[in-house]
mmCIF file of C-alpha atoms and ligand atoms in Angstrom:
data_model
loop_
_atom_site.group_PDB
_atom_site.id
_atom_site.type_symbol
_atom_site.label_atom_id
_atom_site.label_comp_id
_atom_site.label_asym_id
_atom_site.label_seq_id
_atom_site.Cartn_x
_atom_site.Cartn_y
_atom_site.Cartn_z
ATOM 1 C CA MET L 131 -144.271 -201.851 26.511
ATOM 2 C CA THR L 132 -144.703 -199.709 23.446
ATOM 3 C CA GLY L 133 -147.700 -201.349 21.884
ATOM 4 C CA GLU L 134 -149.630 -204.492 21.216
ATOM 5 C CA HIS L 135 -150.769 -206.230 18.076
ATOM 6 C CA THR L 136 -153.429 -208.884 18.341
ATOM 7 C CA TYR L 137 -155.015 -211.489 16.093
ATOM 8 C CA THR L 138 -157.957 -213.619 17.178
ATOM 9 C CA VAL L 139 -157.786 -217.203 15.855
ATOM 10 C CA ASN L 140 -160.587 -219.640 16.679
ATOM 11 C CA GLN L 141 -161.459 -217.588 19.816
ATOM 12 C CA ALA L 142 -157.818 -217.685 20.952
ATOM 13 C CA LYS L 143 -155.819 -214.465 21.247
ATOM 14 C CA LEU L 144 -152.388 -214.212 19.595
ATOM 15 C CA SER L 145 -150.445 -211.068 20.552
ATOM 16 C CA VAL L 146 -147.078 -209.537 19.805
ATOM 17 C CA ILE L 147 -145.738 -207.244 22.526
ATOM 18 C CA ARG L 148 -142.441 -205.686 23.494
ATOM 19 C CA GLY L 149 -141.174 -206.680 26.944
ATOM 20 C CA ASP L 150 -139.326 -209.040 29.254
ATOM 21 C CA ILE L 151 -140.643 -212.610 29.185
ATOM 22 C CA THR L 152 -139.575 -213.266 32.788
ATOM 23 C CA LEU L 153 -142.293 -210.838 33.959
ATOM 24 C CA GLN L 154 -145.174 -212.531 32.127
ATOM 25 C CA SER L 155 -148.000 -214.142 34.093
ATOM 26 C CA THR L 156 -149.126 -216.652 31.462
ATOM 27 C CA ASP L 157 -149.400 -220.280 32.630
ATOM 28 C CA ALA L 158 -146.100 -221.032 30.872
ATOM 29 C CA ILE L 159 -143.215 -219.059 29.439
ATOM 30 C CA VAL L 160 -140.984 -220.679 26.828
ATOM 31 C CA ASN L 161 -137.206 -220.676 27.156
ATOM 32 C CA ALA L 162 -134.884 -220.651 24.134
ATOM 33 C CA ALA L 163 -132.612 -223.202 25.802
ATOM 34 C CA ASN L 164 -129.646 -225.176 24.546
ATOM 35 C CA SER L 165 -129.443 -228.964 24.424
ATOM 36 C CA GLY L 166 -127.551 -229.291 27.702
ATOM 37 C CA LEU L 167 -130.316 -227.446 29.621
ATOM 38 C CA MET L 168 -127.649 -225.896 31.867
ATOM 39 C CA GLY L 169 -128.595 -222.252 31.346
ATOM 40 C CA GLY L 170 -126.607 -219.778 29.293
ATOM 41 C CA GLY L 171 -126.828 -216.243 27.967
ATOM 42 C CA GLY L 172 -129.717 -214.306 26.454
ATOM 43 C CA VAL L 173 -133.251 -215.210 27.443
ATOM 44 C CA ASP L 174 -132.055 -218.514 28.973
ATOM 45 C CA GLY L 175 -129.832 -216.690 31.477
ATOM 46 C CA ALA L 176 -132.587 -214.169 32.244
ATOM 47 C CA ILE L 177 -135.100 -216.950 32.999
ATOM 48 C CA HIS L 178 -132.727 -218.845 35.309
ATOM 49 C CA ARG L 179 -131.775 -215.622 37.133
ATOM 50 C CA ALA L 180 -135.391 -214.567 37.611
ATOM 51 C CA GLY L 181 -136.695 -218.028 38.540
ATOM 52 C CA GLY L 182 -133.889 -219.059 40.875
ATOM 53 C CA PRO L 183 -132.014 -222.358 41.284
ATOM 54 C CA ALA L 184 -135.055 -224.677 41.366
ATOM 55 C CA ILE L 185 -135.323 -224.532 37.566
ATOM 56 C CA LEU L 186 -131.726 -225.650 37.000
ATOM 57 C CA GLU L 187 -132.205 -228.516 39.464
ATOM 58 C CA GLU L 188 -135.208 -229.759 37.494
ATOM 59 C CA CYS L 189 -133.316 -229.360 34.222
ATOM 60 C CA LYS L 190 -130.431 -231.454 35.577
ATOM 61 C CA GLN L 191 -132.863 -234.214 36.537
ATOM 62 C CA ILE L 192 -134.363 -234.179 33.055
ATOM 63 C CA VAL L 193 -130.887 -234.556 31.498
ATOM 64 C CA VAL L 194 -130.082 -237.441 33.865
ATOM 65 C CA ARG L 195 -133.321 -239.163 32.826
ATOM 66 C CA GLN L 196 -133.318 -238.541 29.085
ATOM 67 C CA GLY L 197 -129.980 -237.031 28.069
ATOM 68 C CA HIS L 198 -129.494 -233.843 26.083
ATOM 69 C CA LEU L 199 -132.606 -232.325 24.538
ATOM 70 C CA PRO L 200 -132.538 -232.684 20.736
ATOM 71 C CA THR L 201 -133.112 -229.592 18.607
ATOM 72 C CA GLY L 202 -136.830 -228.994 18.053
ATOM 73 C CA GLN L 203 -137.966 -230.871 21.174
ATOM 74 C CA ALA L 204 -139.446 -229.406 24.385
ATOM 75 C CA VAL L 205 -139.587 -230.257 28.112
ATOM 76 C CA ILE L 206 -141.323 -228.590 31.065
ATOM 77 C CA THR L 207 -140.240 -227.491 34.561
ATOM 78 C CA THR L 208 -141.783 -225.290 37.212
ATOM 79 C CA ALA L 209 -141.005 -221.554 37.038
ATOM 80 C CA GLY L 210 -139.465 -220.997 40.479
ATOM 81 C CA LYS L 211 -139.956 -217.437 41.702
ATOM 82 C CA MET L 212 -141.496 -216.084 38.484
ATOM 83 C CA LYS L 213 -145.195 -215.256 38.080
ATOM 84 C CA ALA L 214 -145.672 -217.909 35.389
ATOM 85 C CA LYS L 215 -146.357 -221.432 36.667
ATOM 86 C CA TYR L 216 -144.136 -223.364 34.235
ATOM 87 C CA VAL L 217 -141.162 -222.961 31.931
ATOM 88 C CA ILE L 218 -141.225 -224.914 28.686
ATOM 89 C CA HIS L 219 -137.627 -225.343 27.518
ATOM 90 C CA THR L 220 -137.162 -225.814 23.805
ATOM 91 C CA VAL L 221 -134.063 -225.874 21.615
ATOM 92 C CA GLY L 222 -134.180 -223.932 18.366
ATOM 93 C CA PRO L 223 -131.784 -224.566 15.467
ATOM 94 C CA ILE L 224 -128.470 -222.783 15.025
ATOM 95 C CA TRP L 225 -128.646 -220.886 11.718
ATOM 96 C CA GLY L 226 -126.354 -222.544 9.194
ATOM 97 C CA GLY L 227 -127.366 -220.666 6.044
ATOM 98 C CA GLY L 228 -130.906 -221.997 5.582
ATOM 99 C CA ASN L 229 -130.258 -225.347 3.845
ATOM 100 C CA MET L 230 -129.758 -227.429 6.948
ATOM 101 C CA GLY L 231 -133.395 -228.002 7.868
ATOM 102 C CA GLU L 232 -133.543 -224.896 10.043
ATOM 103 C CA ALA L 233 -137.136 -223.956 9.174
ATOM 104 C CA GLY L 234 -138.437 -227.446 9.955
ATOM 105 C CA LEU L 235 -136.541 -227.573 13.234
ATOM 106 C CA LEU L 236 -137.799 -224.129 14.263
ATOM 107 C CA THR L 237 -141.363 -225.207 13.387
ATOM 108 C CA ASN L 238 -140.882 -228.291 15.587
ATOM 109 C CA ALA L 239 -139.660 -226.156 18.502
ATOM 110 C CA TYR L 240 -142.846 -224.064 18.477
ATOM 111 C CA GLN L 241 -145.171 -226.985 17.692
ATOM 112 C CA ASN L 242 -143.734 -229.257 20.406
ATOM 113 C CA SER L 243 -143.858 -226.431 22.975
ATOM 114 C CA LEU L 244 -147.533 -225.815 22.188
ATOM 115 C CA GLU L 245 -148.379 -229.534 22.240
ATOM 116 C CA LEU L 246 -146.679 -229.880 25.627
ATOM 117 C CA ALA L 247 -148.664 -226.911 26.982
ATOM 118 C CA ALA L 248 -151.913 -228.391 25.658
ATOM 119 C CA SER L 249 -151.122 -231.839 27.065
ATOM 120 C CA ARG L 250 -150.701 -230.252 30.527
ATOM 121 C CA GLY L 251 -153.985 -228.348 30.207
ATOM 122 C CA LEU L 252 -152.254 -224.942 30.119
ATOM 123 C CA SER L 253 -154.295 -222.193 28.495
ATOM 124 C CA SER L 254 -151.768 -219.361 28.052
ATOM 125 C CA VAL L 255 -148.177 -219.414 26.778
ATOM 126 C CA SER L 256 -145.544 -216.690 26.173
ATOM 127 C CA PHE L 257 -142.762 -217.189 23.625
ATOM 128 C CA PRO L 258 -139.506 -215.314 23.030
ATOM 129 C CA SER L 259 -138.040 -215.104 19.531
ATOM 130 C CA VAL L 260 -136.408 -218.544 19.522
ATOM 131 C CA SER L 261 -133.048 -218.850 17.674
ATOM 132 C CA THR L 262 -132.676 -215.192 16.610
ATOM 133 C CA GLY L 263 -130.092 -214.209 19.242
ATOM 134 C CA ALA L 264 -126.943 -216.262 19.753
ATOM 135 C CA TYR L 265 -128.237 -218.834 17.236
ATOM 136 C CA SER L 266 -128.312 -216.150 14.452
ATOM 137 C CA TYR L 267 -131.559 -217.157 12.678
ATOM 138 C CA PRO L 268 -132.622 -214.121 10.559
ATOM 139 C CA VAL L 269 -135.477 -212.400 12.392
ATOM 140 C CA ASP L 270 -137.799 -211.920 9.399
ATOM 141 C CA SER L 271 -137.691 -215.613 8.406
ATOM 142 C CA ALA L 272 -137.933 -216.756 12.029
ATOM 143 C CA ALA L 273 -140.958 -214.519 12.679
ATOM 144 C CA ARG L 274 -142.783 -216.023 9.698
ATOM 145 C CA VAL L 275 -142.095 -219.596 10.849
ATOM 146 C CA ALA L 276 -143.030 -218.769 14.453
ATOM 147 C CA LEU L 277 -146.296 -216.976 13.723
ATOM 148 C CA ARG L 278 -147.456 -219.425 11.018
ATOM 149 C CA THR L 279 -146.817 -222.381 13.319
ATOM 150 C CA VAL L 280 -148.759 -220.810 16.177
ATOM 151 C CA VAL L 281 -151.670 -219.771 13.922
ATOM 152 C CA ASN L 282 -151.899 -223.270 12.423
ATOM 153 C CA PHE L 283 -151.821 -224.795 15.892
ATOM 154 C CA LEU L 284 -154.567 -222.484 17.213
ATOM 155 C CA ARG L 285 -156.743 -223.284 14.190
ATOM 156 C CA GLN L 286 -156.655 -226.985 15.117
ATOM 157 C CA GLU L 287 -156.359 -227.114 18.905
ATOM 158 C CA THR L 288 -158.734 -225.057 21.071
ATOM 159 C CA SER L 289 -157.450 -225.688 24.607
ATOM 160 C CA VAL L 290 -154.733 -223.011 24.374
ATOM 161 C CA LYS L 291 -156.572 -219.665 24.567
ATOM 162 C CA GLU L 292 -153.734 -217.150 24.565
ATOM 163 C CA VAL L 293 -150.276 -217.000 22.985
ATOM 164 C CA ILE L 294 -148.065 -213.933 23.503
ATOM 165 C CA PHE L 295 -144.786 -213.247 21.689
ATOM 166 C CA VAL L 296 -142.703 -211.163 24.080
ATOM 167 C CA LEU L 297 -139.961 -209.419 22.110
ATOM 168 C CA PHE L 298 -137.095 -207.800 23.915
ATOM 169 C CA ASP L 299 -135.677 -205.330 21.390
ATOM 170 C CA SER L 300 -137.482 -202.895 19.123
ATOM 171 C CA ARG L 301 -136.262 -204.328 15.813
ATOM 172 C CA THR L 302 -137.448 -207.832 16.700
ATOM 173 C CA TYR L 303 -140.739 -206.444 17.993
ATOM 174 C CA GLU L 304 -141.361 -204.418 14.803
ATOM 175 C CA THR L 305 -140.533 -207.430 12.606
ATOM 176 C CA TYR L 306 -142.968 -209.706 14.465
ATOM 177 C CA ALA L 307 -145.670 -207.004 14.393
ATOM 178 C CA ASP L 308 -145.280 -206.556 10.608
ATOM 179 C CA THR L 309 -145.189 -210.325 10.051
ATOM 180 C CA LEU L 310 -148.345 -210.853 12.126
ATOM 181 C CA TRP L 311 -150.068 -208.458 9.744
ATOM 182 C CA ASP L 312 -148.918 -210.552 6.737
ATOM 183 C CA VAL L 313 -149.805 -213.911 8.335
ATOM 184 C CA ARG L 314 -153.328 -212.650 9.159
ATOM 185 C CA GLY L 315 -153.884 -212.214 5.436
ATOM 186 C CA GLU L 316 -152.854 -215.769 4.547
ATOM 187 C CA LYS L 317 -155.471 -218.451 4.007
ATOM 188 C CA GLY L 318 -155.624 -221.248 6.553
HETATM 189 P P1 ADP K 124 -131.059 -218.267 20.847
HETATM 190 O O1 ADP K 124 -129.814 -218.925 21.398
HETATM 191 O O2 ADP K 124 -132.206 -219.258 20.640
HETATM 192 O O3 ADP K 124 -130.767 -217.440 19.638
HETATM 193 P P2 ADP K 124 -131.113 -215.920 22.626
HETATM 194 O O4 ADP K 124 -131.523 -215.916 24.067
HETATM 195 O O5 ADP K 124 -129.693 -215.619 22.303
HETATM 196 O O6 ADP K 124 -131.602 -217.351 22.040
HETATM 197 O O7 ADP K 124 -132.025 -214.872 21.834
HETATM 198 C C1 ADP K 124 -133.379 -215.091 21.538
HETATM 199 C C2 ADP K 124 -134.143 -213.780 21.683
HETATM 200 O O8 ADP K 124 -134.445 -213.571 23.068
HETATM 201 C C3 ADP K 124 -133.400 -212.531 21.213
HETATM 202 O O9 ADP K 124 -134.308 -211.744 20.427
HETATM 203 C C4 ADP K 124 -133.086 -211.814 22.529
HETATM 204 O O10 ADP K 124 -133.049 -210.392 22.359
HETATM 205 C C5 ADP K 124 -134.289 -212.193 23.349
HETATM 206 N N1 ADP K 124 -134.244 -211.980 24.800
HETATM 207 C C6 ADP K 124 -133.176 -211.844 25.630
HETATM 208 N N2 ADP K 124 -133.600 -211.650 26.900
HETATM 209 C C7 ADP K 124 -134.965 -211.661 26.883
HETATM 210 C C8 ADP K 124 -135.992 -211.503 27.865
HETATM 211 N N3 ADP K 124 -135.712 -211.290 29.153
HETATM 212 N N4 ADP K 124 -137.301 -211.568 27.448
HETATM 213 C C9 ADP K 124 -137.605 -211.791 26.151
HETATM 214 N N5 ADP K 124 -136.684 -211.953 25.183
HETATM 215 C C10 ADP K 124 -135.379 -211.889 25.543
#
């Protein structure tokens, strides 16, 4: 980890760090999944590899019960062998140029993940940069949506005490760190 940037909102701590989300010990880590919930590349593959087969089994049961997970929605499983207790699987939008409702869908992905954590009484959550890998969402726009959504949530809901953005590569980390600085200056 090369550094940490922190913003305190309503007594909750919001941080941006560089690292591997599979190593986090927050109550939940969030997975940038796809609708089929069958694993894949990027952070999804890393989470299933680190957690072991129990996570995929639970995902399959969820799909049997409720079908594919629509973009912007979130579901929860245990975290298998990882230090975190739960994985919240959410599906971000595929970038289609910006006029296909991407920002609203990305907002929903973060908001629904946080609401699910709160409804389960979880107090700490780690997020990756949803949609900015294989789904090609531009990192600067995605960081703004992600951080604004989390800040607005923490201003209204006090049961979640810690949110950590765990960014894997230096460019994504620097963009989130710079954007956190901007979002801190915005009025709530
Ligand atoms: P999406 O399909 O939503 O775009 P990806 O997994 O392709 O999801 O990429 C999302 C982000 O997750 C990218 O910034 C990628 O570098 C990052 N990432 C990949 N592996 C990890 C990991 N182990 N921990 C945290 N972030 C990761």
